[in-house]
């Protein structure tokens, strides 16, 4: 059995989610290969070769792959699997990031196999668990496909070590350029705080924050705790903060040691993104808010008094 | 250019589903059903393309049992011109749905196919990408803005770090994210008018597509319960408990 893991990266840095994906691959048992597809990705390939448990790194370095266009990357992955034949790849894994979710279903369709989204555990080489209905049910599914195409929810697996491996690096000569799509530009939010999905502590604000300016109270608390700052959909839709801060079924899925929900009522869709956090704290002035049913520690208080006080004490 | 928009009948977003006692599935009898919220946004986007003169006709399509006609009527009441139901049993996998939708795109040759980014029941987030692969077209997933420019369409996408713009050659498949638009409500007169709009029913078995399930669901279980928490009376008590009892700060 050989497992192909598609590396998540921005052409410069190997994203931490790749380490969680390799951890899932290690649970399946088999030789692990990592594909780094991008442009000028020598550094990323080197980093991937050092990841514990990786046997081989395939590097597809071509301008056509620079922006992870699925029209170009999916045929590359499908071709790698088809060329390897029956003795080749039994599993293709990618992190359930926006790139992974964008590319893998296209790979699966090209190979005419089903795809399994956002697994949270590996039961055996063909059986996996995944949440459905916004995390209100956990399905155990079995696939009999020759090649199992899977996205991995990072919070379900502890990352493998980024150092200690010494995989062989091999160039892939393929260049698929469908010519039907192109990258125009991007607008990435800048932040010095830890990345939301990897942070040990997350402080999130909801509609109760009232406006974007009031998020400064959360930033002050977050900086004191070394935490990342998240938001509910209500806060994003109201324009308080950018959409990449959204935690929930349709935003980011987090599972930090400590999640502090401030002015968040706790809709099903929000809970889907954070209910696997180790300790959940709710601060809300509505004592009937559903978030209190989930919280380990609940405080009924006005957030504008409680948050500065907490920042001073923490 | 025609716009094809796919809609799915799902459990209403506000229903808290429960797992059946025998762990075979979730309880779906006597539960309120609606259009998947992301599909509603896709319908609205299709209607806006028509209203701005970029689309000539909006065709709503659904795959599922007869009762899905209700959701197609809702799409017609919002303003879609006609509807197609591909009649099947329940619970098809995304690849099977994509293959069935593909047969409709071959017949209708739409310039843009709109779908929601994911359905809130299966949470798969696959069908649009798979359909695009079958069509050999470009895909614009998680779209928060759509601008047609000649033979190309610019799509602003919601990605992990922020926003990204891609240009796609038509025909293209676009999947709607939450912030693409605010779907309209169907007015009563439009709901009445929608009853007279054409709704074609095609039996999936006549299409010669392999839709047999490939994934076996072994069981569906309830997520682990969290043990009941406590209320604290002051910020001081909270910070003290986080430091000493939970040890997380």
XYZ file of N, CA and C in Angstrom, chain B residues 28-234:
621
model
N -35.237 11.260 10.036
C -35.658 12.227 9.027
C -37.170 12.258 8.819
N -37.917 11.380 9.519
C -39.364 11.420 9.323
C -39.947 12.553 10.160
N -40.931 13.229 9.583
C -41.594 14.358 10.254
C -40.646 15.483 10.638
N -39.608 15.677 9.828
C -38.685 16.779 10.077
C -38.893 17.801 8.955
N -38.836 19.073 9.304
C -39.046 20.115 8.293
C -37.923 20.096 7.257
N -38.289 20.120 5.976
C -37.304 20.124 4.896
C -37.351 21.460 4.164
N -36.220 21.862 3.599
C -36.131 23.137 2.880
C -35.139 23.006 1.741
N -34.993 24.110 0.979
C -33.877 24.197 0.039
C -32.609 24.370 0.864
N -31.546 23.671 0.499
C -30.253 23.868 1.148
C -29.886 25.361 1.065
N -29.486 25.997 2.181
C -29.240 27.447 2.168
C -28.238 27.903 1.093
N -27.214 27.108 0.830
C -26.242 27.505 -0.196
C -26.853 27.451 -1.599
N -27.800 26.510 -1.798
C -28.474 26.416 -3.099
C -29.355 27.651 -3.313
N -29.961 28.132 -2.223
C -30.792 29.335 -2.297
C -29.941 30.516 -2.786
N -28.713 30.594 -2.282
C -27.809 31.669 -2.697
C -27.439 31.502 -4.172
N -27.264 30.246 -4.599
C -26.960 29.980 -6.015
C -28.120 30.408 -6.905
N -29.356 30.132 -6.471
C -30.533 30.541 -7.256
C -30.554 32.065 -7.382
N -30.338 32.748 -6.256
C -30.339 34.217 -6.272
C -29.275 34.731 -7.241
N -28.085 34.121 -7.224
C -27.007 34.558 -8.115
C -27.415 34.376 -9.568
N -28.093 33.263 -9.873
C -28.550 33.002 -11.243
C -29.560 34.061 -11.664
N -30.468 34.402 -10.738
C -31.495 35.399 -11.058
C -30.861 36.771 -11.299
N -29.827 37.076 -10.505
C -29.156 38.375 -10.694
C -28.449 38.430 -12.044
N -27.902 37.290 -12.491
C -27.266 37.264 -13.820
C -28.310 37.538 -14.907
N -29.518 37.000 -14.707
C -30.568 37.224 -15.695
C -31.036 38.678 -15.659
N -31.192 39.208 -14.461
C -31.700 40.578 -14.331
C -30.709 41.610 -14.863
N -29.404 41.260 -14.833
C -28.421 42.205 -15.369
C -28.194 41.972 -16.874
N -29.018 41.111 -17.483
C -28.954 40.911 -18.928
C -27.862 39.967 -19.382
N -27.175 39.298 -18.431
C -26.085 38.406 -18.823
C -26.549 36.981 -19.071
N -27.722 36.636 -18.541
C -28.263 35.297 -18.780
C -29.625 35.428 -19.431
N -29.948 34.479 -20.309
C -31.225 34.547 -21.006
C -32.292 33.726 -20.291
N -31.865 32.643 -19.658
C -32.833 31.745 -19.050
C -32.211 31.083 -17.819
N -33.011 30.918 -16.768
C -32.524 30.243 -15.560
C -33.294 28.932 -15.393
N -32.542 27.831 -15.390
C -33.156 26.511 -15.262
C -32.743 25.910 -13.918
N -33.728 25.589 -13.093
C -33.421 24.955 -11.806
C -33.502 23.453 -11.974
N -32.553 22.741 -11.384
C -32.553 21.285 -11.508
C -32.289 20.664 -10.152
N -32.999 19.552 -9.890
C -32.770 18.848 -8.634
C -32.718 17.352 -8.918
N -32.030 16.641 -8.045
C -31.918 15.186 -8.164
C -32.451 14.589 -6.872
N -33.437 13.700 -6.978
C -33.972 13.102 -5.756
C -35.381 12.587 -5.967
N -36.053 12.224 -4.872
C -37.415 11.688 -4.998
C -38.420 12.778 -5.396
N -39.659 12.339 -5.690
C -40.706 13.236 -6.172
C -40.914 14.492 -5.332
N -40.778 14.353 -4.014
C -41.041 15.491 -3.116
C -40.093 16.668 -3.365
N -38.985 16.441 -4.076
C -38.067 17.542 -4.382
C -38.721 18.580 -5.288
N -39.872 18.220 -5.870
C -40.612 19.204 -6.670
C -40.942 20.437 -5.839
N -41.150 20.245 -4.517
C -41.442 21.397 -3.640
C -40.317 22.423 -3.706
N -39.070 21.932 -3.638
C -37.922 22.850 -3.640
C -37.756 23.483 -5.014
N -38.065 22.716 -6.084
C -37.991 23.301 -7.428
C -39.058 24.380 -7.593
N -40.248 24.148 -7.024
C -41.307 25.181 -7.085
C -40.846 26.443 -6.343
N -40.136 26.254 -5.247
C -39.614 27.426 -4.520
C -38.651 28.206 -5.412
N -37.769 27.473 -6.115
C -36.825 28.144 -7.020
C -37.581 28.860 -8.137
N -38.662 28.237 -8.643
C -39.478 28.875 -9.691
C -40.164 30.116 -9.139
N -40.605 30.044 -7.884
C -41.276 31.192 -7.268
C -40.293 32.341 -7.037
N -39.025 31.999 -6.807
C -38.003 33.052 -6.663
C -37.763 33.731 -8.009
N -37.988 32.997 -9.118
C -37.828 33.625 -10.434
C -37.212 32.756 -11.506
N -36.872 31.505 -11.207
C -36.334 30.620 -12.247
C -37.397 30.412 -13.315
N -36.965 30.179 -14.585
C -37.910 30.087 -15.698
C -38.552 28.713 -15.805
N -37.754 27.669 -15.629
C -38.316 26.321 -15.674
C -37.459 25.394 -14.833
N -37.973 24.189 -14.630
C -37.283 23.285 -13.704
C -37.227 21.878 -14.271
N -36.209 21.151 -13.841
C -36.037 19.747 -14.226
C -35.783 18.939 -12.959
N -36.565 17.875 -12.772
C -36.296 16.959 -11.659
C -35.808 15.638 -12.231
N -34.645 15.209 -11.767
C -34.177 13.870 -12.117
C -34.569 12.973 -10.966
N -35.552 12.103 -11.256
C -36.166 11.331 -10.190
C -35.327 10.112 -9.828
N -34.974 10.025 -8.543
C -34.185 8.894 -8.044
C -34.679 8.551 -6.646
N -34.045 7.601 -6.024
C -34.310 7.338 -4.619
C -33.604 8.386 -3.786
N -33.565 8.157 -2.493
C -32.910 9.097 -1.584
C -31.407 8.914 -1.570
N -30.722 9.901 -1.012
C -29.338 9.728 -0.593
C -28.363 9.243 -1.645
N -28.264 9.949 -2.747
C -27.224 9.608 -3.719
C -25.911 10.228 -3.269
N -24.820 9.623 -3.708
C -23.507 10.188 -3.413
C -23.191 11.315 -4.394
N -22.303 12.227 -3.988
C -22.007 13.382 -4.847
C -21.602 13.008 -6.282
N -20.813 11.939 -6.444
C -20.378 11.579 -7.796
C -21.575 11.176 -8.667
N -22.531 10.449 -8.074
C -23.726 10.044 -8.821
C -24.556 11.278 -9.184
N -24.694 12.205 -8.238
C -25.454 13.436 -8.502
C -24.765 14.231 -9.610
N -23.426 14.325 -9.533
C -22.679 15.069 -10.555
C -22.882 14.442 -11.928
N -22.905 13.113 -11.999
C -23.090 12.438 -13.291
C -24.482 12.699 -13.860
N -25.487 12.711 -12.982
C -26.849 12.987 -13.443
C -26.977 14.441 -13.898
N -26.386 15.361 -13.124
C -26.429 16.776 -13.523
C -25.705 16.964 -14.859
N -24.638 16.190 -15.048
C -23.852 16.294 -16.283
C -24.726 16.000 -17.509
N -25.640 15.022 -17.387
C -26.513 14.714 -18.538
C -27.386 15.922 -18.879
N -27.801 16.672 -17.855
C -28.621 17.860 -18.121
C -27.774 18.959 -18.773
N -26.523 19.098 -18.339
C -25.676 20.136 -18.952
C -25.386 19.793 -20.419
N -25.293 18.500 -20.724
C -25.049 18.121 -22.119
C -26.225 18.510 -23.007
N -27.434 18.410 -22.458
C -28.624 18.721 -23.229
C -28.860 20.230 -23.320
N -28.653 20.934 -22.193
C -29.008 22.355 -22.139
C -27.856 23.275 -22.529
N -26.633 22.794 -22.439
C -25.431 23.580 -22.728
C -25.432 24.961 -22.076
N -25.510 25.013 -20.758
C -25.504 26.309 -20.076
C -24.120 26.955 -20.121
N -24.084 28.303 -20.026
C -22.815 29.017 -19.958
C -22.233 28.944 -18.563
N -23.127 28.984 -17.558
C -22.687 28.884 -16.162
C -23.586 27.881 -15.441
N -22.958 27.012 -14.670
C -23.714 26.140 -13.778
C -23.435 26.602 -12.357
N -24.484 26.915 -11.625
C -24.332 27.368 -10.243
C -24.799 26.285 -9.284
N -24.011 26.072 -8.240
C -24.398 25.170 -7.161
C -24.058 25.853 -5.842
N -24.567 25.301 -4.750
C -24.115 25.738 -3.443
C -22.761 25.116 -3.171
N -21.992 25.691 -2.222
C -20.665 25.115 -1.994
C -20.744 23.783 -1.273
N -21.763 23.584 -0.438
C -21.944 22.275 0.189
C -23.383 22.170 0.648
N -23.855 20.932 0.835
C -25.191 20.772 1.402
C -25.015 20.524 2.891
N -25.973 21.011 3.672
C -25.782 20.996 5.123
C -26.156 19.654 5.735
N -26.537 18.667 4.906
C -26.783 17.332 5.457
C -25.522 16.461 5.370
N -25.022 16.259 4.134
C -23.841 15.417 3.978
C -22.541 16.159 4.260
N -22.568 17.505 4.193
C -21.365 18.329 4.399
C -20.192 17.862 3.537
N -20.482 17.431 2.303
C -19.421 16.862 1.462
C -18.576 17.897 0.747
N -19.233 18.913 0.166
C -18.493 19.920 -0.592
C -17.744 19.269 -1.757
N -18.467 18.538 -2.605
C -17.834 17.813 -3.717
C -18.539 17.989 -5.058
N -19.875 18.103 -5.048
C -20.638 17.932 -6.283
C -20.230 18.919 -7.379
N -20.066 20.194 -7.042
C -19.699 21.196 -8.053
C -18.372 20.870 -8.704
N -17.387 20.531 -7.863
C -16.051 20.211 -8.377
C -16.121 18.990 -9.286
N -16.896 17.978 -8.878
C -16.992 16.747 -9.674
C -17.688 17.007 -11.003
N -18.763 17.803 -10.959
C -19.473 18.147 -12.195
C -18.534 18.881 -13.149
N -17.761 19.805 -12.601
C -16.827 20.574 -13.418
C -15.801 19.649 -14.075
N -15.325 18.656 -13.315
C -14.360 17.700 -13.860
C -14.991 16.920 -15.009
N -16.251 16.484 -14.835
C -16.923 15.710 -15.886
C -17.119 16.557 -17.138
N -17.443 17.841 -16.935
C -17.653 18.749 -18.076
C -16.326 19.162 -18.710
N -15.218 18.957 -17.979
C -13.921 19.438 -18.468
C -13.858 20.962 -18.459
N -14.631 21.568 -17.563
C -14.706 23.037 -17.528
C -13.861 23.581 -16.386
N -13.805 24.907 -16.293
C -13.153 25.556 -15.165
C -14.131 25.598 -14.000
N -13.593 25.712 -12.783
C -14.450 25.770 -11.598
C -14.105 26.965 -10.724
N -15.135 27.603 -10.203
C -14.934 28.714 -9.268
C -15.673 28.397 -7.981
N -14.957 27.745 -7.053
C -15.623 27.310 -5.819
C -15.602 28.419 -4.773
N -16.501 28.335 -3.824
C -16.625 29.238 -2.669
C -16.683 30.709 -3.130
N -17.544 30.974 -4.104
C -17.587 32.303 -4.719
C -18.284 33.313 -3.824
N -17.682 34.512 -3.692
C -18.373 35.581 -2.986
C -18.691 36.749 -3.928
N -18.230 36.647 -5.170
C -18.598 37.651 -6.183
C -18.386 37.055 -7.576
N -19.291 37.390 -8.521
C -19.211 36.848 -9.882
C -19.339 38.001 -10.880
N -18.377 38.122 -11.803
C -18.472 39.137 -12.858
C -18.191 38.495 -14.205
N -19.185 38.494 -15.085
C -18.972 37.943 -16.425
C -18.328 39.018 -17.290
N -17.202 38.650 -17.942
C -16.500 39.577 -18.841
C -16.292 38.854 -20.163
N -17.167 39.099 -21.113
C -17.058 38.437 -22.411
C -17.205 36.929 -22.276
N -16.174 36.191 -22.774
C -16.218 34.726 -22.713
C -15.647 34.179 -21.414
N -15.310 35.066 -20.503
C -14.699 34.651 -19.239
C -15.533 35.168 -18.081
N -15.337 34.557 -16.926
C -16.018 35.049 -15.731
C -14.973 35.188 -14.619
N -14.994 36.363 -13.973
C -14.114 36.578 -12.820
C -14.866 36.208 -11.550
N -14.244 35.371 -10.759
C -14.875 34.922 -9.521
C -13.980 35.283 -8.349
N -14.530 36.020 -7.385
C -13.793 36.251 -6.131
C -14.164 35.109 -5.201
N -13.145 34.442 -4.673
C -13.367 33.239 -3.867
C -12.938 33.465 -2.429
N -13.654 32.825 -1.513
C -13.275 32.878 -0.101
C -12.310 31.731 0.163
N -11.052 32.081 0.453
C -10.043 31.061 0.738
C -9.571 31.220 2.182
N -8.712 30.281 2.633
C -8.347 30.248 4.054
C -7.768 31.567 4.576
N -6.925 32.217 3.782
C -6.272 33.421 4.287
C -6.997 34.715 3.972
N -8.062 34.675 3.198
C -8.756 35.898 2.807
C -9.555 35.691 1.534
N -9.289 36.549 0.527
C -10.031 36.458 -0.732
C -9.064 36.274 -1.887
N -9.552 35.668 -2.974
C -8.711 35.422 -4.134
C -9.576 35.563 -5.388
N -9.015 36.138 -6.445
C -9.769 36.277 -7.687
C -9.202 35.346 -8.744
N -10.070 34.619 -9.409
C -9.651 33.786 -10.530
C -10.516 34.101 -11.731
N -9.931 33.945 -12.915
C -10.654 34.166 -14.155
C -10.887 32.806 -14.808
N -12.122 32.516 -15.192
C -12.482 31.196 -15.717
C -13.105 31.335 -17.095
N -12.710 30.439 -17.992
C -13.322 30.464 -19.321
C -14.704 29.810 -19.249
N -15.679 30.408 -19.920
C -17.030 29.845 -19.981
C -17.044 28.693 -20.988
N -17.831 27.663 -20.790
C -18.704 27.438 -19.634
C -17.916 27.103 -18.377
N -18.470 27.533 -17.238
C -17.786 27.298 -15.968
C -18.798 26.859 -14.910
N -18.283 26.168 -13.909
C -19.097 25.759 -12.767
C -18.710 26.639 -11.584
N -19.700 27.238 -10.944
C -19.425 28.128 -9.814
C -20.214 27.636 -8.612
N -19.545 27.539 -7.447
C -20.277 27.161 -6.233
C -20.332 28.355 -5.284
N -21.514 28.565 -4.723
C -21.800 29.782 -3.962
C -21.388 29.647 -2.509
N -20.714 30.672 -2.011
C -20.438 30.759 -0.580
C -21.470 31.676 0.062
N -21.459 31.736 1.392
C -22.499 32.465 2.122
C -22.627 33.923 1.727
N -21.496 34.563 1.460
C -21.531 36.002 1.284
C -21.714 36.452 -0.157
N -22.077 35.516 -1.042
C -22.293 35.896 -2.443
C -23.477 36.862 -2.572
N -24.534 36.613 -1.820
C -25.707 37.502 -1.884
C -26.673 37.174 -0.754
N -27.761 37.925 -0.724
C -28.834 37.716 0.258
C -30.038 37.214 -0.539
N -30.389 35.924 -0.450
C -31.466 35.420 -1.301
C -32.800 36.120 -1.038
N -33.594 36.325 -2.100
C -34.890 36.998 -1.966
C -35.951 36.019 -1.458
N -37.011 36.586 -0.922
C -38.160 35.766 -0.545
C -39.102 35.697 -1.733
N -39.764 34.544 -1.890
C -40.770 34.422 -2.942
C -42.048 35.091 -2.456
N -42.630 35.986 -3.275
C -43.874 36.645 -2.875
C -45.050 35.719 -3.176
N -46.163 35.977 -2.521
C -47.334 35.111 -2.710
C -47.765 35.044 -4.178
N -47.895 36.192 -4.882
C -48.277 36.096 -6.305
C -47.289 35.246 -7.108
N -45.985 35.366 -6.781
C -44.986 34.584 -7.513
C -45.074 33.100 -7.180
N -45.469 32.798 -5.934
C -45.659 31.386 -5.573
C -46.817 30.815 -6.387
N -47.869 31.615 -6.578
C -49.015 31.165 -7.384
C -48.590 30.977 -8.839
N -47.845 31.950 -9.364
C -47.396 31.873 -10.770
C -46.484 30.668 -10.988
N -45.678 30.354 -9.979
C -44.702 29.276 -10.113
C -45.384 27.937 -10.358
N -46.638 27.832 -9.895
C -47.352 26.565 -10.081
C -47.614 26.291 -11.559
N -47.601 27.342 -12.382
C -47.887 27.160 -13.804
C -46.620 27.033 -14.640
N -45.453 27.271 -14.040
C -44.207 27.184 -14.816
C -43.871 25.724 -15.114
N -43.182 25.474 -16.242
C -42.893 24.083 -16.625
C -41.925 23.389 -15.659
N -42.285 22.156 -15.285
C -41.415 21.327 -14.433
C -41.374 19.934 -15.062
N -40.229 19.618 -15.624
C -40.061 18.355 -16.339
C -39.507 17.304 -15.379
N -40.067 16.107 -15.424
C -39.552 15.028 -14.572
C -38.923 13.949 -15.448
N -37.657 13.658 -15.172
C -36.934 12.627 -15.930
C -36.603 11.493 -14.962
N -36.835 10.272 -15.371
C -36.471 9.147 -14.506
C -34.990 8.861 -14.668
N -34.263 8.821 -13.549
C -32.809 8.624 -13.628
C -32.464 7.323 -14.336
N -33.331 6.321 -14.204
C -33.012 5.024 -14.814
C -33.016 5.102 -16.346
N -33.645 6.151 -16.919
C -33.647 6.318 -18.383
C -32.365 6.959 -18.895
N -31.499 7.407 -17.982
C -30.330 8.183 -18.416
C -29.079 7.322 -18.599
N -29.155 6.068 -18.205
C -28.020 5.161 -18.394
C -26.782 5.559 -17.604
N -27.005 6.135 -16.417
C -25.868 6.539 -15.595
C -25.764 5.586 -14.401
N -24.531 5.167 -14.094
C -24.326 4.283 -12.952
C -24.393 5.108 -11.668
N -25.484 4.914 -10.899
C -25.622 5.702 -9.667
C -25.619 4.809 -8.429
N -25.163 3.566 -8.597
C -25.126 2.657 -7.448
C -24.180 3.219 -6.394
N -24.553 3.126 -5.104
C -23.674 3.657 -4.061
C -22.346 2.914 -4.000
N -21.291 3.639 -3.756
C -19.967 3.024 -3.684
C -19.432 3.047 -2.267
N -20.024 3.922 -1.473
C -19.610 4.010 -0.077
C -20.645 3.281 0.761
N -20.176 2.508 1.720
C -21.111 1.826 2.596
C -21.111 2.557 3.944
N -22.295 2.997 4.359
C -22.385 3.621 5.685
C -22.577 2.507 6.695
N -21.588 2.301 7.552
C -21.654 1.206 8.521
C -22.523 1.607 9.698
N -22.318 2.810 10.190
C -23.235 3.295 11.219
C -23.173 4.808 11.319
N -24.222 5.344 11.910
C -24.286 6.777 12.169
C -24.515 6.927 13.665
N -23.546 7.503 14.347
C -23.673 7.578 15.801
C -23.736 9.032 16.261
N -24.183 9.212 17.484
C -24.235 10.559 18.055
C -22.826 10.967 18.458
N -22.487 12.238 18.316
C -21.163 12.677 18.759
C -21.046 12.547 20.275
N -19.822 12.395 20.793
C -19.671 12.263 22.240
C -20.257 13.473 22.971
N -20.980 13.203 24.043
C -21.585 14.284 24.831
C -20.506 14.971 25.657
N -20.615 16.257 25.824
C -19.721 16.959 26.759
C -20.351 16.903 28.130
N -19.518 16.769 29.146
C -20.135 16.738 30.471
C -20.524 18.164 30.886
N -21.573 18.213 31.710
C -22.158 19.501 32.048
C -21.121 20.438 32.673
N -21.180 21.688 32.304
C -20.242 22.667 32.834
C -20.809 23.369 34.051
N -20.101 24.360 34.504
C -20.569 25.099 35.677
C -20.672 26.593 35.349
N -21.479 27.290 36.137
C -21.559 28.743 36.027
C -20.620 29.357 37.050
N -19.870 30.350 36.628
C -19.052 31.077 37.593
C -19.701 32.435 37.820
N -19.384 33.052 38.940
C -20.075 34.290 39.299
C -19.293 35.552 38.992
N -17.988 35.395 38.763
C -17.208 36.607 38.497
C -16.052 36.280 37.573
